[in-house]
Amino acid sequence: MLIREMLLKDIPAVLPLYISYYNEQNKSQWNENTAAKRIHQVLSMEDSYSLIAEDGNRVLGFAMGYFKQYDDIIGYTLEEIIIAYKFQNQGIGSILLRELERQVKEKGASCVELQAVNDDMHERYYGKAGYRNAKNFVLKVKWFE
């Protein structure tokens, strides 16, 4: 398995994985246009840094996010980590996450922060990797009617 930096030119290669992951596993409604826009938004923002995991010509998964400056530290915000469904539960996601952590720490990040779905699967995955619920932040949302 090769893990390398993911670039804008990789969007066509990860699109099928993104759409399949969310539409088949999460009953979402992504299409090529919306998924390409979402991935492009993250990859093209200032201080973006993302990784892709490949095995030959197959994309196994990817992680995308960006560095965020605070007053006294630099954090890394992990927007998404996606492993192709048929490659899940084989340790690929854990390897990709550890490599991402290693690289962003090397680039100056003091922490990795993320938002995750509040379910058992995500709690196990991130908990196993040492992630805990932040006690000093809460997600707020205002839905428009």
Coordinates of C-alpha atoms in Angstrom, one line a residue, residues 20-72:
S20 CA -20.3 4.8 -3.2
Y21 CA -19.3 5.2 0.4
Y22 CA -21.9 7.7 1.3
N23 CA -24.8 6.7 -1.0
E24 CA -24.6 2.9 -0.4
Q25 CA -23.6 2.9 3.3
N26 CA -25.2 6.1 4.5
K27 CA -28.2 6.4 2.2
S28 CA -27.0 9.9 1.0
Q29 CA -27.6 11.4 -2.4
W30 CA -24.2 12.5 -3.7
N31 CA -23.7 12.7 -7.4
E32 CA -20.5 13.4 -9.4
N33 CA -21.1 17.2 -9.4
T34 CA -21.8 17.6 -5.7
A35 CA -19.1 15.1 -4.6
A36 CA -16.5 16.7 -6.9
K37 CA -17.4 20.2 -5.5
R38 CA -17.1 19.0 -1.9
I39 CA -13.7 17.3 -2.4
H40 CA -12.5 20.3 -4.5
Q41 CA -13.5 22.7 -1.7
V42 CA -11.4 21.0 0.8
L43 CA -8.4 20.3 -1.4
S44 CA -8.2 23.8 -2.8
M45 CA -8.5 25.7 0.5
E46 CA -5.5 27.5 2.0
D47 CA -3.3 25.1 4.0
S48 CA -5.2 22.0 2.8
Y49 CA -3.4 18.8 3.3
S50 CA -4.8 15.4 2.3
L51 CA -3.5 11.8 1.8
I52 CA -4.6 9.0 -0.5
A53 CA -4.0 5.3 0.0
E54 CA -3.5 3.2 -3.1
D55 CA -2.7 -0.3 -4.0
G56 CA -1.5 -0.4 -7.6
N57 CA -4.2 1.4 -9.6
R58 CA -6.9 0.9 -6.8
V59 CA -7.8 3.7 -4.5
L60 CA -8.3 2.1 -1.0
G61 CA -9.2 5.3 0.8
F62 CA -8.3 8.9 1.5
A63 CA -8.2 11.5 4.3
M64 CA -8.6 15.2 3.7
G65 CA -8.4 18.3 5.9
Y66 CA -6.5 21.4 6.5
F67 CA -4.3 23.2 9.0
K68 CA -5.9 25.9 11.1
Q69 CA -4.0 28.7 12.9
Y70 CA -5.0 29.6 16.4
D71 CA -3.4 32.2 18.6
D72 CA -0.8 29.9 20.1

